[in-house]
Tab-separated table of C-alpha atoms (C1' of nucleotides) in Angstrom:
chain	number	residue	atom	x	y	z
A	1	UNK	CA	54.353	132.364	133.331
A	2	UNK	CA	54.560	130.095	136.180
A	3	UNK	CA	50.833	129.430	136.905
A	4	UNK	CA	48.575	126.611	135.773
A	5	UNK	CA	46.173	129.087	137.224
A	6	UNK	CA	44.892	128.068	140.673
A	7	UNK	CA	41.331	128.006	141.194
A	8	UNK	CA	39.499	131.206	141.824
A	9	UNK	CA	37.806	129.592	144.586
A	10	UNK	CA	41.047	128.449	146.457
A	11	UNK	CA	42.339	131.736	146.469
A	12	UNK	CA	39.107	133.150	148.009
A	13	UNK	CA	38.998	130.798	150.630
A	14	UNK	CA	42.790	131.404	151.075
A	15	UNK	CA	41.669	135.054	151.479
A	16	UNK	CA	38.761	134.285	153.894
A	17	UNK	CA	40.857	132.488	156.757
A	18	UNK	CA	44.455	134.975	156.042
A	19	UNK	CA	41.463	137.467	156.821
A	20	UNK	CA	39.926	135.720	159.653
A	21	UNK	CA	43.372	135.109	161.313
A	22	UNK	CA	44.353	138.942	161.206
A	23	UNK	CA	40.685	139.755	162.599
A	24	UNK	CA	41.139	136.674	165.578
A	25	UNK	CA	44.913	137.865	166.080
A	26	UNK	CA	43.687	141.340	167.574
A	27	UNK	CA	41.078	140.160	169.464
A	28	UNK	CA	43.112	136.798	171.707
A	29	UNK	CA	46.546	135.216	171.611
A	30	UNK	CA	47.884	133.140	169.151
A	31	UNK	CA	47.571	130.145	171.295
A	32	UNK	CA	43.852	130.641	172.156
A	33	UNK	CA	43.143	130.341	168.162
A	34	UNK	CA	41.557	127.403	167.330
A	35	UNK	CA	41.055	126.098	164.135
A	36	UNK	CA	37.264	126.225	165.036
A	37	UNK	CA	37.097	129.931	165.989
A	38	UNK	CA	39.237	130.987	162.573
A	39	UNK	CA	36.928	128.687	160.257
A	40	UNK	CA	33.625	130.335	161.654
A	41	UNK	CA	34.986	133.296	161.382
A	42	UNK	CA	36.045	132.651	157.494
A	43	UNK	CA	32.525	131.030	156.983
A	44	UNK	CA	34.129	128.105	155.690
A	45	UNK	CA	34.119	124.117	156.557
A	46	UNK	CA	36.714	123.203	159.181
A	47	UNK	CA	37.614	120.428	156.952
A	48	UNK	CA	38.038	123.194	154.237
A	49	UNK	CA	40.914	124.638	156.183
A	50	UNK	CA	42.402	121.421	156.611
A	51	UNK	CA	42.644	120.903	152.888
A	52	UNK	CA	44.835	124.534	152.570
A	53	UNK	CA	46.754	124.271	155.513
A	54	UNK	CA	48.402	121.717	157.287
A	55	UNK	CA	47.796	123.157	161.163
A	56	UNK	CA	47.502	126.356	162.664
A	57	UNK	CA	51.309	126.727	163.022
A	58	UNK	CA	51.337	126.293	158.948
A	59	UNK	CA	48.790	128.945	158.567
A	60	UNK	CA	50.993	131.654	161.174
A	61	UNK	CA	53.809	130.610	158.762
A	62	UNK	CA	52.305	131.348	155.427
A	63	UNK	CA	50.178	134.185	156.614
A	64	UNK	CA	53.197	136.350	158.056
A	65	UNK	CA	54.725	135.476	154.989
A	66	UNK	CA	52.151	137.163	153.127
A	67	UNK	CA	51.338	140.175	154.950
A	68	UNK	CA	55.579	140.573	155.130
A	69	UNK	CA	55.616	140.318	151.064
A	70	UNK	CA	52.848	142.805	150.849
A	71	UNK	CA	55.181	145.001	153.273
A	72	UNK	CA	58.072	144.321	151.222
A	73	UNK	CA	56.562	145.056	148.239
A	74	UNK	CA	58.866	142.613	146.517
A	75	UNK	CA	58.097	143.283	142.762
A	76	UNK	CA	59.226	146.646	143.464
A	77	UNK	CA	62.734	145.247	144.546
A	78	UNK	CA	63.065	142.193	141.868
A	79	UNK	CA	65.606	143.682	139.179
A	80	UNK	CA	67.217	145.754	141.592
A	81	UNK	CA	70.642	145.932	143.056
A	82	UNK	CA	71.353	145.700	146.590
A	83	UNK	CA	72.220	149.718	146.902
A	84	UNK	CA	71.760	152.339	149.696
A	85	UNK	CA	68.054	152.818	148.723
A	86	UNK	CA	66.861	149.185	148.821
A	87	UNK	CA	68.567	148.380	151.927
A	88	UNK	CA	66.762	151.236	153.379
A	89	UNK	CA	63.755	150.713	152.140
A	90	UNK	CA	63.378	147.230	153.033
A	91	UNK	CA	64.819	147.997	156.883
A	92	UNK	CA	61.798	150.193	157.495
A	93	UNK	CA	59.714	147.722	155.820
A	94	UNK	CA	60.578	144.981	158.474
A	95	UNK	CA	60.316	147.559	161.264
A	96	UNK	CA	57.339	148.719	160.482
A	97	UNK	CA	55.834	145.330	160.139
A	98	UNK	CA	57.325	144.335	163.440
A	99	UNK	CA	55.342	146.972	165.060
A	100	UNK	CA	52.524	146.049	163.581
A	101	UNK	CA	52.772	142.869	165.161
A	102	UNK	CA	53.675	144.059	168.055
A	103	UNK	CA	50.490	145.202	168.794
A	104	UNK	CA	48.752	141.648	167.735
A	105	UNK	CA	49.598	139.366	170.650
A	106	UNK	CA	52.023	136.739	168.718
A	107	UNK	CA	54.059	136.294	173.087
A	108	UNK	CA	55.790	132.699	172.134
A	109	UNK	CA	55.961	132.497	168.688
A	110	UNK	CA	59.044	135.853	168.293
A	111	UNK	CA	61.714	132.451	166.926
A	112	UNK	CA	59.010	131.213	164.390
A	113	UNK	CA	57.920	135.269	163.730
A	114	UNK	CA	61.618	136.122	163.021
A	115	UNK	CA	62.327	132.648	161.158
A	116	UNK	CA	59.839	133.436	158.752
A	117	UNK	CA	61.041	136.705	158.406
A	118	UNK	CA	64.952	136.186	157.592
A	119	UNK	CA	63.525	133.402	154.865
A	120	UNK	CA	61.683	136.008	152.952
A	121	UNK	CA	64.337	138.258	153.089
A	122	UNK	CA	66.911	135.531	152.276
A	123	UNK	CA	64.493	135.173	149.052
A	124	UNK	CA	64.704	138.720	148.415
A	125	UNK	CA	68.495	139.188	148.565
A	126	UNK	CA	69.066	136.272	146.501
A	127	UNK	CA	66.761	137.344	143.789
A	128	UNK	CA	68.314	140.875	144.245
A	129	UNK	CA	72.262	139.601	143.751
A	130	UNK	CA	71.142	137.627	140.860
A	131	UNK	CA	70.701	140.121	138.870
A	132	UNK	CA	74.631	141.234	139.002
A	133	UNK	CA	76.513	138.500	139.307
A	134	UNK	CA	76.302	135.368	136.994
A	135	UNK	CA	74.391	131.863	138.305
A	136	UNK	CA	77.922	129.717	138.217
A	137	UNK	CA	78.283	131.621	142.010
A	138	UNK	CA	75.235	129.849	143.343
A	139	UNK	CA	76.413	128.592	146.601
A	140	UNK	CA	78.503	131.949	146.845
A	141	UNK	CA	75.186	133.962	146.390
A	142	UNK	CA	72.910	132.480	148.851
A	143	UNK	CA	75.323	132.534	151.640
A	144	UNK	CA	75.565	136.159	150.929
A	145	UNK	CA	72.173	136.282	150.865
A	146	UNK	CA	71.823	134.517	154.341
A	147	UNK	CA	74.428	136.902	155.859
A	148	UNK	CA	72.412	139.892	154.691
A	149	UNK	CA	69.236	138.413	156.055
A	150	UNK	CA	70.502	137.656	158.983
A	151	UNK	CA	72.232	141.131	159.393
A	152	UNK	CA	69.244	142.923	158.317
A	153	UNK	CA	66.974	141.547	160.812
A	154	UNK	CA	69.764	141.390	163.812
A	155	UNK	CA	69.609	145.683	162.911
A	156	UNK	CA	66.107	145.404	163.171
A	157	UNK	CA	66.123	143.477	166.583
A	158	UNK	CA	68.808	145.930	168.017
A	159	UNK	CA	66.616	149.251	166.807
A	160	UNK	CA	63.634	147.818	168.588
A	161	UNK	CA	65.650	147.463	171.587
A	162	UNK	CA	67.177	150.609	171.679
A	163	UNK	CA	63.863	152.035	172.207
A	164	UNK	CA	63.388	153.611	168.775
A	165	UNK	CA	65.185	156.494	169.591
A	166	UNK	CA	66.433	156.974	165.727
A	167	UNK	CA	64.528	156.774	162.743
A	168	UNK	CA	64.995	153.305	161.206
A	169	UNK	CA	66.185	154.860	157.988
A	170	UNK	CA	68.461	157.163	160.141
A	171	UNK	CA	69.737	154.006	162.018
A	172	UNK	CA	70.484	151.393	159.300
A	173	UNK	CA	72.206	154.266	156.886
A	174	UNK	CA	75.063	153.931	159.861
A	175	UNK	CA	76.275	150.595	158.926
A	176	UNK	CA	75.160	150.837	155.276
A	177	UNK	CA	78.933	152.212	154.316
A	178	UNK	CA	80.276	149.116	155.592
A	179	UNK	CA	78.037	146.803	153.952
A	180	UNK	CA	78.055	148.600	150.493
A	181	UNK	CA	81.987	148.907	150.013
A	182	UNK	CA	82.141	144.480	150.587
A	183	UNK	CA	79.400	144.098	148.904
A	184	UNK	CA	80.979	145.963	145.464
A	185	UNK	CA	84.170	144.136	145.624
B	1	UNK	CA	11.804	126.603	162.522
B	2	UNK	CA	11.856	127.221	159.196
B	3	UNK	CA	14.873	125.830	157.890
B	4	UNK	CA	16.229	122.909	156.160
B	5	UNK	CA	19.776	124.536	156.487
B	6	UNK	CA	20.854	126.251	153.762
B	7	UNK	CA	24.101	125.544	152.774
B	8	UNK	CA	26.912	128.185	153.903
B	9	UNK	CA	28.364	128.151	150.833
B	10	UNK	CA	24.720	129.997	149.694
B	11	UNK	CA	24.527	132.279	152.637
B	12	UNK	CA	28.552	133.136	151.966
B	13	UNK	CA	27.968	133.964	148.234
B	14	UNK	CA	25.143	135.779	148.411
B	15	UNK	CA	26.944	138.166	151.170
B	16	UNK	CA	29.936	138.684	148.917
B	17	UNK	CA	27.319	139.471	145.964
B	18	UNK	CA	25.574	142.139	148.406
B	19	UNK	CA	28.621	143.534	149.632
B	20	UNK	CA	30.195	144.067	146.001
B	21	UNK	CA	27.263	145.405	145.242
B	22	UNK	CA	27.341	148.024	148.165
B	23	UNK	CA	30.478	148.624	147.436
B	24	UNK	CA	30.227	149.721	143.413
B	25	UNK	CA	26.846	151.424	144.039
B	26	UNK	CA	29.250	154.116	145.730
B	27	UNK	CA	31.707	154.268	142.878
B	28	UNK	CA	29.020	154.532	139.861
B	29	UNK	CA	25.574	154.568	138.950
B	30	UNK	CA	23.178	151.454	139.284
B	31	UNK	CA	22.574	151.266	135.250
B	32	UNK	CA	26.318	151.264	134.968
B	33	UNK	CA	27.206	148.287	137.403
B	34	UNK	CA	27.670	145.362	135.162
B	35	UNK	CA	27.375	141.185	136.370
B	36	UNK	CA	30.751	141.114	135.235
B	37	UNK	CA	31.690	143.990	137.778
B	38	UNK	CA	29.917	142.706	140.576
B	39	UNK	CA	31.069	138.909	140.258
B	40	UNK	CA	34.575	140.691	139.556
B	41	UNK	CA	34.140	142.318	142.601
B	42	UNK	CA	32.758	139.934	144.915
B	43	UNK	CA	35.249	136.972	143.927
B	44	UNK	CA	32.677	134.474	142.112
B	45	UNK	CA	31.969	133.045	138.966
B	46	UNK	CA	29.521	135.082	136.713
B	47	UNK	CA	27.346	131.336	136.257
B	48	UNK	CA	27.451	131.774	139.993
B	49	UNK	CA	25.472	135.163	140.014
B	50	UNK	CA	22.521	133.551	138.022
B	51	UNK	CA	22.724	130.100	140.153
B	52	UNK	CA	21.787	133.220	142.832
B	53	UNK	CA	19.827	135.993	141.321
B	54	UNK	CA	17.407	136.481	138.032
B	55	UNK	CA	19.645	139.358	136.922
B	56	UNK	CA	20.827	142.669	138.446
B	57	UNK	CA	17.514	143.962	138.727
B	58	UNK	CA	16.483	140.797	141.096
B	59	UNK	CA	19.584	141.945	142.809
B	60	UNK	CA	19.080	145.267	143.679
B	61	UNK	CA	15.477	144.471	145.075
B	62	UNK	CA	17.122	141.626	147.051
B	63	UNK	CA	19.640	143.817	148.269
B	64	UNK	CA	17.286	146.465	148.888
B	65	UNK	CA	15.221	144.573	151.042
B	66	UNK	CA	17.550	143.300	153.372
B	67	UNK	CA	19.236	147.039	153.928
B	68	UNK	CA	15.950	148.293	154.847
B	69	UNK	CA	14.716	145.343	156.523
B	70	UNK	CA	18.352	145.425	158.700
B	71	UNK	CA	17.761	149.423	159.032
B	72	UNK	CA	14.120	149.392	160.234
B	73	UNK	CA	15.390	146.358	162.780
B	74	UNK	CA	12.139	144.232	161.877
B	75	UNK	CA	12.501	142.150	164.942
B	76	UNK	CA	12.558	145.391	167.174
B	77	UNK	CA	8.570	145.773	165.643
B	78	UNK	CA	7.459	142.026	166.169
B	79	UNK	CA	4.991	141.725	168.783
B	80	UNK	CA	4.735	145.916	169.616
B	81	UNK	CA	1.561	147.576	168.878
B	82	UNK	CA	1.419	150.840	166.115
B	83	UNK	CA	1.935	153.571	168.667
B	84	UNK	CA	2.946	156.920	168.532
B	85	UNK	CA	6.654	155.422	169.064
B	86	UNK	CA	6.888	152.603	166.815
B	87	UNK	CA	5.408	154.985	163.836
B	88	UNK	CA	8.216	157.615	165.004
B	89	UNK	CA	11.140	155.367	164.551
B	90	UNK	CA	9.808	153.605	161.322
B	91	UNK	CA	9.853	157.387	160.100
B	92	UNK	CA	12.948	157.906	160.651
B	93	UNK	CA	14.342	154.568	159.869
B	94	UNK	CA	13.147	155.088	155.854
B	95	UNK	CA	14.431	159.030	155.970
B	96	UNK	CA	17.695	157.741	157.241
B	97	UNK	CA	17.444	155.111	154.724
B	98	UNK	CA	16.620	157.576	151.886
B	99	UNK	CA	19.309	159.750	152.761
B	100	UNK	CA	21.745	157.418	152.501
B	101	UNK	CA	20.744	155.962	149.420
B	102	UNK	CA	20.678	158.960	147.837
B	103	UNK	CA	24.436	159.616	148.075
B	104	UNK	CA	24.678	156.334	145.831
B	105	UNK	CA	23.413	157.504	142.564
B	106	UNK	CA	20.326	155.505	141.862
B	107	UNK	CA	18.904	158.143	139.404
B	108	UNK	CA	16.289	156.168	137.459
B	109	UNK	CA	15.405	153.253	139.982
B	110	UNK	CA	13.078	155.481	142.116
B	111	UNK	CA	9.887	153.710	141.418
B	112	UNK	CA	11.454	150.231	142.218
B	113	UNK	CA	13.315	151.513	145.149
B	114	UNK	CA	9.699	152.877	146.509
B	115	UNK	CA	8.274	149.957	145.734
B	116	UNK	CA	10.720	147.798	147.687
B	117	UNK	CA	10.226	150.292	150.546
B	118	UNK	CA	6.429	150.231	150.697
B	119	UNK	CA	6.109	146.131	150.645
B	120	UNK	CA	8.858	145.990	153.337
B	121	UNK	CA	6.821	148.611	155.458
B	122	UNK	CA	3.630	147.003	154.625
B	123	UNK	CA	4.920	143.321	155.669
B	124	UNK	CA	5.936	145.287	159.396
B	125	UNK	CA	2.840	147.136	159.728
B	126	UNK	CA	0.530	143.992	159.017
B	127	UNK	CA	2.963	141.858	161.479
B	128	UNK	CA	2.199	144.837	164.549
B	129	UNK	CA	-1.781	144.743	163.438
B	130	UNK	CA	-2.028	141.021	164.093
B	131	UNK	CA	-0.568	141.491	167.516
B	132	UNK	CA	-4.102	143.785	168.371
B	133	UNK	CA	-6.596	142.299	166.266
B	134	UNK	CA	-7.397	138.777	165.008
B	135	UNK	CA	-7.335	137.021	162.190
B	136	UNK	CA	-10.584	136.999	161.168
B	137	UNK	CA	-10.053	140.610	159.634
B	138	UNK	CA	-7.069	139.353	157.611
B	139	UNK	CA	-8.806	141.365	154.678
B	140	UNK	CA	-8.578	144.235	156.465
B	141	UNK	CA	-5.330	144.086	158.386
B	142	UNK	CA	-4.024	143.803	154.892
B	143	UNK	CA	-5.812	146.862	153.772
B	144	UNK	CA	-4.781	148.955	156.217
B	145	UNK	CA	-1.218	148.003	156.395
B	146	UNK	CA	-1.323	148.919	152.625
B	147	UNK	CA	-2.619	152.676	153.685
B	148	UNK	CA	-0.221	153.211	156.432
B	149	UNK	CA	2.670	151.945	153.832
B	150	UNK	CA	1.958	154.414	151.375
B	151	UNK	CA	1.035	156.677	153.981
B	152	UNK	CA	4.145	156.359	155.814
B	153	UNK	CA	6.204	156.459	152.669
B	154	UNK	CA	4.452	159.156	150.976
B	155	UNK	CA	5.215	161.656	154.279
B	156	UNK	CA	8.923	160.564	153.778
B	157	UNK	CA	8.684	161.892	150.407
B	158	UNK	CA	7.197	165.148	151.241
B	159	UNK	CA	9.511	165.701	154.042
B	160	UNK	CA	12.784	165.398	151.312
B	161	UNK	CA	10.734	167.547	148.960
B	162	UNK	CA	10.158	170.078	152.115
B	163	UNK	CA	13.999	170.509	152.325
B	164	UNK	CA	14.315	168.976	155.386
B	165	UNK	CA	14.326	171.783	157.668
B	166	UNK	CA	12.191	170.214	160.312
B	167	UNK	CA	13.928	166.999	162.068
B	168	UNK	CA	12.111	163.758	160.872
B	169	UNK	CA	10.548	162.827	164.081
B	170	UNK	CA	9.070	166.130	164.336
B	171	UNK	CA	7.552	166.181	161.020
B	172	UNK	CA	5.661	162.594	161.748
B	173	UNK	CA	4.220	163.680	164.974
B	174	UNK	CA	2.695	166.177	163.268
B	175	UNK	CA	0.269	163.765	161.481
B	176	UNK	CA	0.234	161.139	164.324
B	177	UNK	CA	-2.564	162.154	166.249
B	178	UNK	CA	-5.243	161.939	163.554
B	179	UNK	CA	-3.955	158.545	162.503
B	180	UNK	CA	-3.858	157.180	165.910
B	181	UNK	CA	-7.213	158.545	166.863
B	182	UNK	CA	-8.252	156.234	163.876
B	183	UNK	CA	-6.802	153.185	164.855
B	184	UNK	CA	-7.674	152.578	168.205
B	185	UNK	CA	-11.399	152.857	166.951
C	1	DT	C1'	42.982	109.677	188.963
C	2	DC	C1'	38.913	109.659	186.468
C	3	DG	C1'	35.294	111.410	183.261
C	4	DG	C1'	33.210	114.927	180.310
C	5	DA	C1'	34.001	118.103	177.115
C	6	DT	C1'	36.322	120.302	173.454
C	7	DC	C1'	39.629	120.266	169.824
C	8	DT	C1'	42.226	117.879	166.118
C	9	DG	C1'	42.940	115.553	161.770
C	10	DT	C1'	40.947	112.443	158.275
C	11	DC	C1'	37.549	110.155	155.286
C	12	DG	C1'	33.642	109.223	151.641
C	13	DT	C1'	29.685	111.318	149.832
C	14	DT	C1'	26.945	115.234	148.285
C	15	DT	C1'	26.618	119.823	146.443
C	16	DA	C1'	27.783	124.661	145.166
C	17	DT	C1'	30.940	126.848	142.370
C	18	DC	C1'	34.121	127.253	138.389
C	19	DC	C1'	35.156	126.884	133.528
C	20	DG	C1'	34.762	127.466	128.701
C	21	DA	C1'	31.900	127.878	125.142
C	22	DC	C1'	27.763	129.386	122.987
C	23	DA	C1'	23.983	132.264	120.655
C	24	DA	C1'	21.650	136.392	121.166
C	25	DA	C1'	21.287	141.245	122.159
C	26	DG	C1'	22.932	145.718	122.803
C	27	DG	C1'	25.970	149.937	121.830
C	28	DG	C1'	29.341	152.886	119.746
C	29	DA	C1'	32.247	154.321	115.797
C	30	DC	C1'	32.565	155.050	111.092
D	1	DG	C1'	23.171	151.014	107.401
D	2	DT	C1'	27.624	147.622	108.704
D	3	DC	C1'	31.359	146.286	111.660
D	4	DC	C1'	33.357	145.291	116.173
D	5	DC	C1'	33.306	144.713	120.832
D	6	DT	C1'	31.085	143.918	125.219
D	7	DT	C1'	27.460	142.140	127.914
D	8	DT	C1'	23.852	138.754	128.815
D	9	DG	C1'	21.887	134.361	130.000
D	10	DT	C1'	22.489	129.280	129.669
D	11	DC	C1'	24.599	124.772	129.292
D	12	DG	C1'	27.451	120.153	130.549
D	13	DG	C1'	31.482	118.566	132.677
D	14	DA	C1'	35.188	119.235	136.238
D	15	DT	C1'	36.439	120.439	140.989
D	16	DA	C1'	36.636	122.766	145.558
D	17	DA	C1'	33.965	123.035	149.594
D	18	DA	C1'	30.349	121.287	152.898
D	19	DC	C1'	28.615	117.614	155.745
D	20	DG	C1'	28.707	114.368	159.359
D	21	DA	C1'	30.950	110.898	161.474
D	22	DC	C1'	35.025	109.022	163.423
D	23	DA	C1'	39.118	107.933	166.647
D	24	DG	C1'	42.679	109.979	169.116
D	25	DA	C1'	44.581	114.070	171.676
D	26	DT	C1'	44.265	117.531	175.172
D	27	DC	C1'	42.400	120.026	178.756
D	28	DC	C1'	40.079	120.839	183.103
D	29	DG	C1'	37.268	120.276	187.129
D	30	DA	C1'	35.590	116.745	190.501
DNA sequence: TCGGATCTGTCGTTTATCCGACAAAGGGAC
DNA sequence: GTCCCTTTGTCGGATAAACGACAGATCCGA
């Protein structure tokens, strides 16, 4: 398909430091990680890490994106339209993965932590409205995409602050009416 | 000391090897774990395996021997004398050890796993005999660490075949007196 | 403010690991 | 028995990872 089939080795290293990071993440702060602790940990070369990643700040990046794909589940969701059932299930997907952080320490990085978050779900939405409306609406599609995103994780942000009173599937089916009857037109 | 460093790369491999292997003893039966399994498993190249080991069977005496050498806590014995207390704990070290291994399925492999149990118990006893006698008797040090293996290994059998109703460490001091009484001559 | 210590990125060289292919040996199914 | 398929070891050539050294950055106590 797409791959020229990267090297079994890269993605066990890969594997090693995403691993390492989660491990370091619930034992200190993101900002007491050092590139040193994360690579013993691993048991790989420091410069080993510097030929995968650019800096820590690029490994945070592509390992939330990871874990948050996992989460997502996003084969399950590719082919699919944007209904009641997808919006719902990836609302509690993002809450539940904000939790998870929650309890890992990330104080100071919440703007890169949500960034990272609306771009994969940008990715998702796009891929999702693809598959009913025709490619000629490109630019139409991805700013629908980033308004859903956006809207999405704003819900999120709100539930958490409202102390999780409501079920997140409870709480997002409120404004799904809305959503659905612009989104068929 | 020792060491010329070996590369972590080595040390790394050889702990994903052990680990895989660990990990599929639990799921099927030694003679049914293939290289291809394992190196599946454990993220490596099959080549890698034999850069590593002779074959499986070099494997599972490898891996073997470090289990039991981890469970008996060698370093605990270096330098103590064969008392009463030392013989205890090696007693129940191997039971413990049996037991567990017997939950993985490693009908067939007795003999080798008994084997790899005696010369681990036999390296430990000679180590405590040198810290009481010297050198000269290396002959007989040898010899007697060679008794107290089988010896030692021999009452963990009977004690399985006895249904274990009597706790381990009850069922050795039952025999320590009369060996003791013969050592300190 | 200074100095020591640790961390960061980068480089060229060496080495462990991957790949793909191979012949040989086993193990069912028929 | 004969097929077919999988596993086993082994090889030479390609490549990711380790090493150790380096200069610059950053931090922290004196």
């Amino acid at each position: 398909m797409t791959s020229s089939k990267t090297d079994p080795r890269v993605l066990r290293t890969r594997k090693l430091i995403m691993d390492a990071f989660i491990e370091l993440s619930g034992k200190k702060e993101f900002k007491d990680i050092t590139v040193k602790d994360l690579t013993a940990e691993a048991m790989i070369n420091r410069a080993t890490f510097y030929y995968h990643f650019e800096d820590i700040y690029d490994l945070l990046e592509k390992a939330l994106s990871e874990v948050l794909f996992v989460n997502l589940d996003s084969h399950w969701f590719k082919g699919k339209e944007p209904d009641e059932d997808s919006l719902v299930r990836i609302f509690t997907a993002i809450t539940n993965f904000q939790t998870s952080l929650s309890n890992r320490c990330h104080r100071g990085y919440e703007d890169t932590i949500a960034r990272i978050i609306r771009e994969q779900l940008q990715v998702i939405f796009y891929q999702m409205l693809l598959t009913q409306k025709n490619t000629e609406e490109d630019a139409a599609l991805n700013m629908t995409a980033v308004l859903l995103s956006w809207g999405i994780y704003g819900a999120s942000v709100e539930w958490r602050r409202s102390a999780r009173e409501v079920p997140p599937e409870d709480y997002i089916k409120l404004a799904i009416p809305y959503l659905m009857s612009g989104l068929k037109s």
